[in-house]
Amino acid sequence: DAKTTQPPSMDCAEGRAANLPCNHSTISGNEYVYWYRQIHSQGPQYIIHGLKNNETNEMASLIITEDRKSSTLILPHATLRDTAVYYCIVRVPRGTGTASKLTFGTGTRLQVTL
Amino acid sequence: ETGVTQSPTHLIKTRGQQVTLRCSSQSGHNTVSWYQQALGQGPQFIFQYYREEENGRGNFPPRFSGLQFPNYSSELNVNALELDDSALYLCASSLDLQHTDTQYFGPGTRLTVL
């Protein structure tokens, strides 16, 4: 699985959009971009994933560049409850002959403040 | 729909003992993955089970073993506990379908080895 690079920490004011970047310059054509977050001492929570098109769900939007070498997770109106470590992961889904493991990096610690 | 559950929540053992951790998959899921998360680090893949067979393994010694049952619940067993085994152990379940095998995590079991 391709490696990802994320800033170690970011701050965001409550109510504003939080834009979390991720670089994955060695991503392969069949690798998806996944985002998870982990609130202190809890299990990681799935947020969103995509292959090459932009995706949106009730939690967030995922913007993937045309060359797929980077992406941005957008939390449109951050709240204090969004304070967490956000992990960007690229992986090949199951069905390609390998275990569909998630390889976590160190993530971005997002602090949402009043 | 019931999410992923894990038991126990917390556990304290002494060095050399054996421990069994349990995981119940999300309804309809047939694949279980186990991760170890040491303090301050991202989760590390231990192994994955699909239809009661080990489907892949990370860089963990054989004293880490597992089982998956016909109802897709799972156990993680660790023998000869070492101090470094102190960690949050996470279980994630998924449905094995190509291109859409998103893993959903349980709350974890906090293991302390004294």
Short mmCIF file of N, CA, C and O in Angstrom, two decimals, chain A residues 27-79:
data_model
loop_
_atom_site.label_atom_id
_atom_site.label_comp_id
_atom_site.label_asym_id
_atom_site.label_seq_id
_atom_site.Cartn_x
_atom_site.Cartn_y
_atom_site.Cartn_z
N ILE A 27 0.56 6.58 -5.16
CA ILE A 27 -0.67 5.80 -5.21
C ILE A 27 -0.79 5.08 -6.55
O ILE A 27 -0.43 5.62 -7.61
N SER A 28 -1.26 3.84 -6.49
CA SER A 28 -1.47 3.06 -7.71
C SER A 28 -2.89 3.24 -8.23
O SER A 28 -3.77 3.71 -7.51
N GLY A 29 -3.09 2.84 -9.48
CA GLY A 29 -4.38 3.07 -10.12
C GLY A 29 -5.56 2.40 -9.45
O GLY A 29 -6.69 2.88 -9.56
N ASN A 30 -5.32 1.29 -8.75
CA ASN A 30 -6.43 0.57 -8.12
C ASN A 30 -6.51 0.79 -6.61
O ASN A 30 -7.24 0.08 -5.92
N GLU A 31 -5.76 1.74 -6.11
CA GLU A 31 -5.79 2.03 -4.67
C GLU A 31 -6.81 3.13 -4.36
O GLU A 31 -6.86 4.15 -5.04
N TYR A 32 -7.58 2.88 -3.33
CA TYR A 32 -8.56 3.84 -2.86
C TYR A 32 -7.95 4.71 -1.76
O TYR A 32 -7.03 4.28 -1.05
N VAL A 33 -8.53 5.88 -1.56
CA VAL A 33 -8.16 6.76 -0.45
C VAL A 33 -9.25 6.65 0.61
O VAL A 33 -10.44 6.87 0.32
N TYR A 34 -8.85 6.29 1.82
CA TYR A 34 -9.77 6.16 2.94
C TYR A 34 -9.40 7.19 4.02
O TYR A 34 -8.22 7.50 4.23
N TRP A 35 -10.41 7.66 4.71
CA TRP A 35 -10.19 8.53 5.86
C TRP A 35 -10.91 7.94 7.07
O TRP A 35 -12.09 7.56 6.98
N TYR A 36 -10.18 7.87 8.16
CA TYR A 36 -10.71 7.48 9.45
C TYR A 36 -10.34 8.57 10.46
O TYR A 36 -9.38 9.32 10.25
N ARG A 37 -11.07 8.62 11.55
CA ARG A 37 -10.66 9.48 12.65
C ARG A 37 -10.75 8.69 13.95
O ARG A 37 -11.51 7.73 14.06
N GLN A 38 -9.97 9.13 14.93
CA GLN A 38 -9.94 8.46 16.21
C GLN A 38 -9.98 9.50 17.32
O GLN A 38 -9.04 10.29 17.47
N ILE A 39 -11.08 9.48 18.02
CA ILE A 39 -11.23 10.33 19.19
C ILE A 39 -10.56 9.61 20.34
O ILE A 39 -10.60 8.39 20.43
N HIS A 40 -9.98 10.36 21.21
CA HIS A 40 -9.10 9.82 22.25
C HIS A 40 -9.59 8.52 22.86
O HIS A 40 -10.68 8.44 23.39
N SER A 41 -8.73 7.47 22.73
CA SER A 41 -8.96 6.17 23.37
C SER A 41 -10.18 5.41 22.84
O SER A 41 -10.59 4.44 23.46
N GLN A 42 -10.74 5.86 21.73
CA GLN A 42 -11.85 5.12 21.12
C GLN A 42 -11.35 4.40 19.87
O GLN A 42 -10.25 4.65 19.39
N GLY A 43 -12.16 3.50 19.32
CA GLY A 43 -11.81 2.85 18.07
C GLY A 43 -11.90 3.82 16.91
O GLY A 43 -12.70 4.76 16.94
N PRO A 44 -11.08 3.64 15.88
CA PRO A 44 -11.17 4.51 14.71
C PRO A 44 -12.57 4.48 14.10
O PRO A 44 -13.21 3.43 14.06
N GLN A 45 -12.99 5.64 13.62
CA GLN A 45 -14.31 5.77 13.00
C GLN A 45 -14.14 6.03 11.51
O GLN A 45 -13.41 6.95 11.12
N TYR A 46 -14.79 5.23 10.70
CA TYR A 46 -14.74 5.43 9.26
C TYR A 46 -15.44 6.73 8.89
O TYR A 46 -16.52 7.06 9.43
N ILE A 47 -14.82 7.51 7.99
CA ILE A 47 -15.43 8.76 7.56
C ILE A 47 -15.90 8.65 6.11
O ILE A 47 -17.08 8.85 5.81
N ILE A 48 -14.99 8.36 5.20
CA ILE A 48 -15.32 8.42 3.79
C ILE A 48 -14.20 7.76 2.99
O ILE A 48 -13.09 7.60 3.50
N HIS A 49 -14.48 7.33 1.76
CA HIS A 49 -13.42 6.86 0.90
C HIS A 49 -13.77 7.15 -0.56
O HIS A 49 -14.94 7.40 -0.89
N GLY A 50 -12.75 7.11 -1.41
CA GLY A 50 -12.97 7.37 -2.84
C GLY A 50 -11.83 6.85 -3.68
O GLY A 50 -10.74 6.57 -3.17
N LEU A 51 -12.09 6.73 -4.97
CA LEU A 51 -11.08 6.25 -5.91
C LEU A 51 -10.51 7.41 -6.72
O LEU A 51 -9.30 7.66 -6.70
N LYS A 52 -11.35 8.11 -7.45
CA LYS A 52 -10.86 9.26 -8.21
C LYS A 52 -11.86 10.40 -8.28
O LYS A 52 -11.47 11.55 -8.49
N ASN A 53 -13.13 10.10 -8.07
CA ASN A 53 -14.12 11.16 -8.05
C ASN A 53 -14.27 11.74 -6.66
O ASN A 53 -13.98 11.08 -5.67
N ASN A 54 -14.68 12.99 -6.59
CA ASN A 54 -14.97 13.59 -5.30
C ASN A 54 -16.17 12.90 -4.68
O ASN A 54 -17.10 12.48 -5.38
N GLU A 55 -16.15 12.76 -3.36
CA GLU A 55 -17.21 12.08 -2.65
C GLU A 55 -17.70 12.95 -1.51
O GLU A 55 -16.93 13.73 -0.93
N THR A 56 -18.98 12.81 -1.20
CA THR A 56 -19.57 13.54 -0.08
C THR A 56 -20.54 12.62 0.65
O THR A 56 -21.27 11.86 0.02
N ASN A 57 -20.51 12.68 1.97
CA ASN A 57 -21.54 12.00 2.77
C ASN A 57 -21.94 12.93 3.90
O ASN A 57 -21.58 14.12 3.91
N GLU A 58 -22.67 12.39 4.86
CA GLU A 58 -23.21 13.25 5.91
C GLU A 58 -22.13 13.77 6.85
O GLU A 58 -22.36 14.72 7.59
N MET A 59 -20.97 13.16 6.81
CA MET A 59 -19.90 13.59 7.71
C MET A 59 -18.94 14.57 7.06
O MET A 59 -18.44 15.50 7.72
N ALA A 60 -18.60 14.32 5.79
CA ALA A 60 -17.50 15.07 5.19
C ALA A 60 -17.53 14.98 3.68
O ALA A 60 -18.32 14.25 3.09
N SER A 61 -16.62 15.74 3.07
CA SER A 61 -16.37 15.66 1.63
C SER A 61 -14.92 15.27 1.41
O SER A 61 -14.04 15.66 2.19
N LEU A 62 -14.70 14.51 0.35
CA LEU A 62 -13.35 14.10 -0.03
C LEU A 62 -13.07 14.61 -1.43
O LEU A 62 -13.80 14.29 -2.37
N ILE A 63 -12.02 15.42 -1.53
CA ILE A 63 -11.62 15.97 -2.81
C ILE A 63 -10.30 15.32 -3.21
O ILE A 63 -9.32 15.41 -2.46
N ILE A 64 -10.27 14.64 -4.35
CA ILE A 64 -9.07 13.97 -4.84
C ILE A 64 -8.61 14.69 -6.09
O ILE A 64 -9.41 14.94 -7.00
N THR A 65 -7.33 15.04 -6.14
CA THR A 65 -6.82 15.76 -7.31
C THR A 65 -6.88 14.87 -8.55
O THR A 65 -6.93 13.64 -8.44
N GLU A 66 -6.82 15.50 -9.70
CA GLU A 66 -6.97 14.76 -10.95
C GLU A 66 -5.88 13.71 -11.13
O GLU A 66 -6.13 12.63 -11.65
N ASP A 67 -4.66 14.04 -10.69
CA ASP A 67 -3.57 13.07 -10.81
C ASP A 67 -3.55 12.06 -9.66
O ASP A 67 -2.71 11.17 -9.63
N ARG A 68 -4.47 12.23 -8.72
CA ARG A 68 -4.66 11.34 -7.56
C ARG A 68 -3.48 11.32 -6.61
O ARG A 68 -3.39 10.45 -5.75
N LYS A 69 -2.59 12.26 -6.71
CA LYS A 69 -1.41 12.26 -5.85
C LYS A 69 -1.67 12.95 -4.51
O LYS A 69 -0.82 12.91 -3.62
N SER A 70 -2.80 13.58 -4.36
CA SER A 70 -3.14 14.18 -3.08
C SER A 70 -4.65 14.28 -2.94
O SER A 70 -5.39 14.15 -3.93
N SER A 71 -5.08 14.47 -1.71
CA SER A 71 -6.51 14.61 -1.44
C SER A 71 -6.71 15.52 -0.24
O SER A 71 -5.76 15.80 0.51
N THR A 72 -7.94 15.97 -0.07
CA THR A 72 -8.30 16.83 1.05
C THR A 72 -9.62 16.35 1.64
O THR A 72 -10.59 16.14 0.90
N LEU A 73 -9.63 16.18 2.93
CA LEU A 73 -10.86 15.88 3.65
C LEU A 73 -11.41 17.19 4.16
O LEU A 73 -10.69 17.96 4.79
N ILE A 74 -12.68 17.43 3.90
CA ILE A 74 -13.31 18.68 4.33
C ILE A 74 -14.43 18.37 5.31
O ILE A 74 -15.37 17.64 4.97
N LEU A 75 -14.31 18.93 6.51
CA LEU A 75 -15.41 18.93 7.47
C LEU A 75 -16.05 20.31 7.36
O LEU A 75 -15.44 21.30 7.76
N PRO A 76 -17.25 20.41 6.81
CA PRO A 76 -17.77 21.73 6.42
C PRO A 76 -18.02 22.69 7.56
O PRO A 76 -17.80 23.90 7.40
N HIS A 77 -18.44 22.21 8.70
CA HIS A 77 -18.70 23.08 9.85
C HIS A 77 -18.19 22.36 11.11
O HIS A 77 -18.92 21.64 11.77
N ALA A 78 -16.93 22.54 11.40
CA ALA A 78 -16.30 21.80 12.48
C ALA A 78 -16.91 22.16 13.83
O ALA A 78 -17.25 23.32 14.10
N THR A 79 -17.06 21.14 14.68
CA THR A 79 -17.51 21.35 16.05
C THR A 79 -16.45 20.80 17.00
O THR A 79 -15.51 20.10 16.57
#
